[in-house]
Amino acid sequence: MSRILIIEDEESIAELEKDYLEINGYEVDMVFNGTDGLDKALNSEYDLMILDLMLPGIDGFEICRQVRKTKDIPIIMVSAKKEDIDKIRGLGLGADDYITKPFSPNEMVARVKAHLARFERLVGSSMPKNEIVEIRGLKIDKTARRVYINGEEKNFTTKEFDLLTFLAEHPNHVFTKEELFKEIWEMESVGDIATVTVHIKKIREKIEFNTAKPQYIETIWGVGYRFKM
Ligand code: CA
């Protein structure tokens, strides 16, 4: 359920907005002055804010400016004067919409719905999907750094994970132990190429059904390893 904050000093208007929004399934908080309004807007989680311009305490201009520093929720500004609306637009405070009083409550609800829908789309599209590598029952979730074999999670150390992921992302490519060591261990001076052998063995124990006949990581004798596609 979306939460909406109304900052409005005319209590009858705030009540009217609240009633209409609640009928439409929103959870609504009301604050009747600017000082408490700013405090609530900054310190509580809301999905949208309806902000009156002229308020006792801190005015709507300043609230909008302050909230925008940290929050990108839709802000609908309300004013009794058309000229004020023009003024806020000119200031570029980052409000998403402007409504002049008196307004129809249904019109306000429609705008709230539209802004919430648009905001959810924006937030949804900016949330990247987990990057997954999937090969024959082996699933590597690169974002969460987890490995699954036929749906069962296996615990991997950082280097084991990096090594497996690197090989799986370059299937059918034969890498020497030196290349793999350089790729995964980079600048770290500890260890040598025997480390690669040890890690391959550990990875196989976790992902291979039969480590004597590996179906994922193949040993190319005298050269190195390759991930079978
Ligand atoms: Ca007012």
Tab-separated table of C-alpha atoms and ligand atoms in Angstrom:
chain	number	residue	atom	x	y	z
A	1	MET	CA	0.000	0.000	0.000
A	2	SER	CA	1.388	3.398	-0.953
A	3	ARG	CA	1.859	5.925	1.825
A	4	ILE	CA	1.070	9.560	1.217
A	5	LEU	CA	1.965	12.595	3.288
A	6	ILE	CA	-0.299	15.645	3.164
A	7	ILE	CA	1.169	18.902	4.424
A	8	GLU	CA	-1.683	21.422	4.515
A	9	ASP	CA	-2.657	24.023	7.092
A	10	GLU	CA	-6.315	24.201	6.029
A	11	GLU	CA	-7.499	21.189	7.959
A	12	SER	CA	-10.796	20.818	6.062
A	13	ILE	CA	-8.887	20.557	2.778
A	14	ALA	CA	-6.427	18.093	4.267
A	15	GLU	CA	-9.328	15.970	5.577
A	16	LEU	CA	-11.021	16.004	2.179
A	17	GLU	CA	-7.821	14.907	0.427
A	18	LYS	CA	-7.280	12.217	3.037
A	19	ASP	CA	-10.827	10.835	2.660
A	20	TYR	CA	-10.590	10.555	-1.107
A	21	LEU	CA	-7.141	8.996	-0.983
A	22	GLU	CA	-8.149	6.483	1.672
A	23	ILE	CA	-11.219	5.454	-0.340
A	24	ASN	CA	-8.758	4.711	-3.128
A	25	GLY	CA	-6.675	2.483	-0.923
A	26	TYR	CA	-3.870	4.778	0.152
A	27	GLU	CA	-2.470	5.170	3.646
A	28	VAL	CA	-2.447	8.850	4.530
A	29	ASP	CA	-0.767	11.021	7.156
A	30	MET	CA	-1.648	14.690	7.629
A	31	VAL	CA	0.475	17.462	9.074
A	32	PHE	CA	-0.907	20.981	9.525
A	33	ASN	CA	2.213	23.128	9.651
A	34	GLY	CA	5.476	23.415	7.766
A	35	THR	CA	7.893	22.677	10.586
A	36	ASP	CA	6.345	19.325	11.523
A	37	GLY	CA	5.690	18.647	7.839
A	38	LEU	CA	9.345	18.953	6.905
A	39	ASP	CA	10.356	16.817	9.850
A	40	LYS	CA	7.912	14.065	8.882
A	41	ALA	CA	8.796	14.255	5.199
A	42	LEU	CA	12.491	13.843	5.938
A	43	ASN	CA	12.294	11.271	8.687
A	44	SER	CA	9.488	8.949	7.587
A	45	GLU	CA	9.035	6.863	4.467
A	46	TYR	CA	6.391	8.086	2.027
A	47	ASP	CA	5.704	7.232	-1.587
A	48	LEU	CA	4.252	10.625	-2.467
A	49	MET	CA	3.742	14.020	-0.898
A	50	ILE	CA	0.981	16.580	-1.362
A	51	LEU	CA	2.425	19.880	-0.303
A	52	ASP	CA	0.612	23.153	0.244
A	53	LEU	CA	2.632	26.225	-0.629
A	54	MET	CA	1.645	28.735	2.055
A	55	LEU	CA	2.159	27.174	5.454
A	56	PRO	CA	2.835	28.402	8.968
A	57	GLY	CA	6.410	27.683	10.007
A	58	ILE	CA	8.373	26.572	6.966
A	59	ASP	CA	6.690	27.224	3.618
A	60	GLY	CA	6.161	24.762	0.784
A	61	PHE	CA	9.033	26.187	-1.284
A	62	GLU	CA	11.543	25.407	1.415
A	63	ILE	CA	10.058	21.987	2.222
A	64	CYS	CA	10.233	20.997	-1.432
A	65	ARG	CA	13.829	22.201	-1.690
A	66	GLN	CA	14.887	20.312	1.447
A	67	VAL	CA	13.079	17.079	0.615
A	68	ARG	CA	14.502	17.015	-2.900
A	69	LYS	CA	18.034	16.891	-1.525
A	70	THR	CA	17.500	13.352	-0.304
A	71	LYS	CA	14.246	11.986	-1.759
A	72	ASP	CA	12.976	11.518	-5.282
A	73	ILE	CA	9.343	10.681	-4.415
A	74	PRO	CA	6.680	12.516	-6.429
A	75	ILE	CA	5.731	15.886	-4.931
A	76	ILE	CA	2.436	17.518	-5.853
A	77	MET	CA	2.331	21.188	-4.887
A	78	VAL	CA	-0.917	22.884	-4.066
A	79	SER	CA	-1.599	26.592	-4.050
A	80	ALA	CA	-4.556	28.945	-3.964
A	81	LYS	CA	-2.876	31.302	-6.403
A	82	LYS	CA	-2.207	30.574	-10.025
A	83	GLU	CA	0.668	33.104	-9.898
A	84	ASP	CA	2.346	31.118	-7.147
A	85	ILE	CA	2.223	27.997	-9.288
A	86	ASP	CA	3.942	29.886	-12.090
A	87	LYS	CA	6.508	31.076	-9.605
A	88	ILE	CA	7.309	27.561	-8.326
A	89	ARG	CA	7.615	26.254	-11.855
A	90	GLY	CA	10.079	29.056	-12.530
A	91	LEU	CA	12.141	28.196	-9.470
A	92	GLY	CA	12.619	24.620	-10.595
A	93	LEU	CA	12.340	23.170	-7.102
A	94	GLY	CA	11.722	19.716	-8.434
A	95	ALA	CA	7.995	19.371	-7.767
A	96	ASP	CA	6.345	16.903	-10.135
A	97	ASP	CA	2.940	18.509	-10.413
A	98	TYR	CA	0.966	21.589	-9.412
A	99	ILE	CA	-2.673	21.941	-8.474
A	100	THR	CA	-4.587	25.169	-7.961
A	101	LYS	CA	-7.221	25.409	-5.229
A	102	PRO	CA	-10.079	24.798	-5.364
A	103	PHE	CA	-9.589	21.465	-7.102
A	104	SER	CA	-11.765	18.436	-7.605
A	105	PRO	CA	-10.748	15.650	-5.227
A	106	ASN	CA	-11.184	13.121	-8.025
A	107	GLU	CA	-8.772	15.073	-10.185
A	108	MET	CA	-6.270	15.042	-7.344
A	109	VAL	CA	-6.641	11.267	-6.859
A	110	ALA	CA	-6.138	10.741	-10.598
A	111	ARG	CA	-2.920	12.729	-10.502
A	112	VAL	CA	-1.694	10.873	-7.419
A	113	LYS	CA	-2.315	7.553	-9.175
A	114	ALA	CA	-0.529	8.687	-12.319
A	115	HIS	CA	2.513	9.933	-10.430
A	116	LEU	CA	2.784	6.831	-8.276
A	117	ALA	CA	2.543	4.591	-11.346
A	118	ARG	CA	5.173	6.586	-13.194
A	119	PHE	CA	7.476	6.611	-10.173
A	120	GLU	CA	7.139	2.859	-9.690
A	121	ARG	CA	8.042	2.312	-13.321
A	122	LEU	CA	11.103	4.521	-12.937
A	123	VAL	CA	12.254	2.829	-9.761
A	124	GLY	CA	11.534	-0.600	-11.226
A	125	SER	CA	13.512	0.034	-14.391
A	126	SER	CA	16.526	1.421	-12.554
A	127	MET	CA	16.744	-1.672	-10.370
A	128	PRO	CA	19.117	-3.961	-12.237
A	129	LYS	CA	18.199	-7.618	-12.535
A	130	ASN	CA	20.637	-10.070	-11.026
A	131	GLU	CA	23.245	-11.121	-13.521
A	132	ILE	CA	22.977	-14.869	-13.968
A	133	VAL	CA	25.190	-17.344	-15.797
A	134	GLU	CA	23.405	-20.649	-16.366
A	135	ILE	CA	24.909	-23.755	-17.947
A	136	ARG	CA	23.473	-27.281	-17.712
A	137	GLY	CA	22.172	-27.192	-14.146
A	138	LEU	CA	24.928	-24.906	-12.926
A	139	LYS	CA	23.635	-21.470	-12.009
A	140	ILE	CA	25.927	-18.620	-11.015
A	141	ASP	CA	24.248	-15.528	-9.599
A	142	LYS	CA	26.929	-12.906	-10.128
A	143	THR	CA	25.056	-10.166	-8.297
A	144	ALA	CA	24.390	-12.179	-5.138
A	145	ARG	CA	27.623	-14.179	-5.587
A	146	ARG	CA	25.883	-17.500	-5.136
A	147	VAL	CA	26.284	-20.804	-6.926
A	148	TYR	CA	23.624	-23.470	-7.382
A	149	ILE	CA	23.816	-26.976	-8.763
A	150	ASN	CA	20.408	-28.236	-9.871
A	151	GLY	CA	18.812	-25.700	-7.554
A	152	GLU	CA	20.934	-26.565	-4.531
A	153	GLU	CA	23.165	-23.801	-3.223
A	154	LYS	CA	26.871	-24.529	-2.772
A	155	ASN	CA	29.175	-22.451	-0.619
A	156	PHE	CA	32.041	-20.850	-2.452
A	157	THR	CA	34.998	-18.857	-1.210
A	158	THR	CA	35.662	-15.543	-2.957
A	159	LYS	CA	38.451	-16.901	-5.135
A	160	GLU	CA	36.631	-20.124	-5.975
A	161	PHE	CA	33.658	-18.039	-7.034
A	162	ASP	CA	35.781	-15.685	-9.132
A	163	LEU	CA	37.602	-18.554	-10.808
A	164	LEU	CA	34.457	-20.515	-11.633
A	165	THR	CA	32.686	-17.410	-12.919
A	166	PHE	CA	35.632	-16.406	-15.074
A	167	LEU	CA	35.835	-19.865	-16.664
A	168	ALA	CA	32.066	-20.121	-17.140
A	169	GLU	CA	31.991	-16.756	-18.847
A	170	HIS	CA	34.664	-17.859	-21.307
A	171	PRO	CA	33.408	-21.309	-22.285
A	172	ASN	CA	35.511	-23.513	-24.566
A	173	HIS	CA	38.499	-21.236	-24.101
A	174	VAL	CA	41.600	-23.015	-22.792
A	175	PHE	CA	43.429	-21.035	-20.119
A	176	THR	CA	46.842	-21.856	-18.719
A	177	LYS	CA	47.275	-21.923	-14.946
A	178	GLU	CA	49.459	-18.841	-15.262
A	179	GLU	CA	46.702	-16.972	-17.080
A	180	LEU	CA	44.111	-17.965	-14.521
A	181	PHE	CA	46.375	-17.070	-11.622
A	182	LYS	CA	47.026	-13.656	-13.125
A	183	GLU	CA	43.360	-13.140	-13.856
A	184	ILE	CA	41.974	-14.108	-10.442
A	185	TRP	CA	44.750	-13.333	-8.000
A	186	GLU	CA	46.068	-10.324	-9.888
A	187	MET	CA	48.460	-8.257	-7.787
A	188	GLU	CA	48.388	-10.511	-4.759
A	189	SER	CA	51.875	-11.843	-4.184
A	190	VAL	CA	50.875	-14.702	-1.894
A	191	GLY	CA	50.584	-18.086	-3.533
A	192	ASP	CA	51.606	-19.441	-6.899
A	193	ILE	CA	50.073	-21.278	-9.810
A	194	ALA	CA	49.619	-24.408	-7.694
A	195	THR	CA	46.875	-22.386	-6.004
A	196	VAL	CA	44.920	-22.623	-9.252
A	197	THR	CA	45.082	-26.419	-9.186
A	198	VAL	CA	43.926	-26.499	-5.586
A	199	HIS	CA	41.003	-24.197	-6.305
A	200	ILE	CA	39.930	-26.136	-9.395
A	201	LYS	CA	39.885	-29.287	-7.277
A	202	LYS	CA	37.698	-27.617	-4.646
A	203	ILE	CA	35.327	-26.207	-7.230
A	204	ARG	CA	34.960	-29.626	-8.865
A	205	GLU	CA	34.107	-31.206	-5.533
A	206	LYS	CA	31.236	-28.747	-5.250
A	207	ILE	CA	29.840	-28.757	-8.764
A	208	GLU	CA	30.801	-32.039	-10.407
A	209	PHE	CA	28.722	-35.174	-10.038
A	210	ASN	CA	31.847	-37.260	-10.651
A	211	THR	CA	35.131	-35.390	-10.149
A	212	ALA	CA	36.989	-38.085	-12.094
A	213	LYS	CA	34.860	-37.274	-15.119
A	214	PRO	CA	34.211	-33.554	-14.865
A	215	GLN	CA	31.389	-32.289	-17.031
A	216	TYR	CA	32.051	-28.607	-16.445
A	217	ILE	CA	35.737	-27.861	-15.997
A	218	GLU	CA	37.919	-30.000	-18.203
A	219	THR	CA	41.670	-30.475	-17.727
A	220	ILE	CA	43.666	-29.997	-20.885
A	221	TRP	CA	46.808	-31.909	-20.039
A	222	GLY	CA	49.997	-29.904	-20.291
A	223	VAL	CA	48.057	-26.705	-20.990
A	224	GLY	CA	45.425	-25.802	-18.414
A	225	TYR	CA	41.659	-25.789	-18.090
A	226	ARG	CA	38.595	-24.996	-20.053
A	227	PHE	CA	34.933	-24.723	-19.244
A	228	LYS	CA	32.965	-27.092	-21.478
A	229	MET	CA	29.996	-25.514	-23.197
B	1	CA	CA	-2.020	27.155	3.098
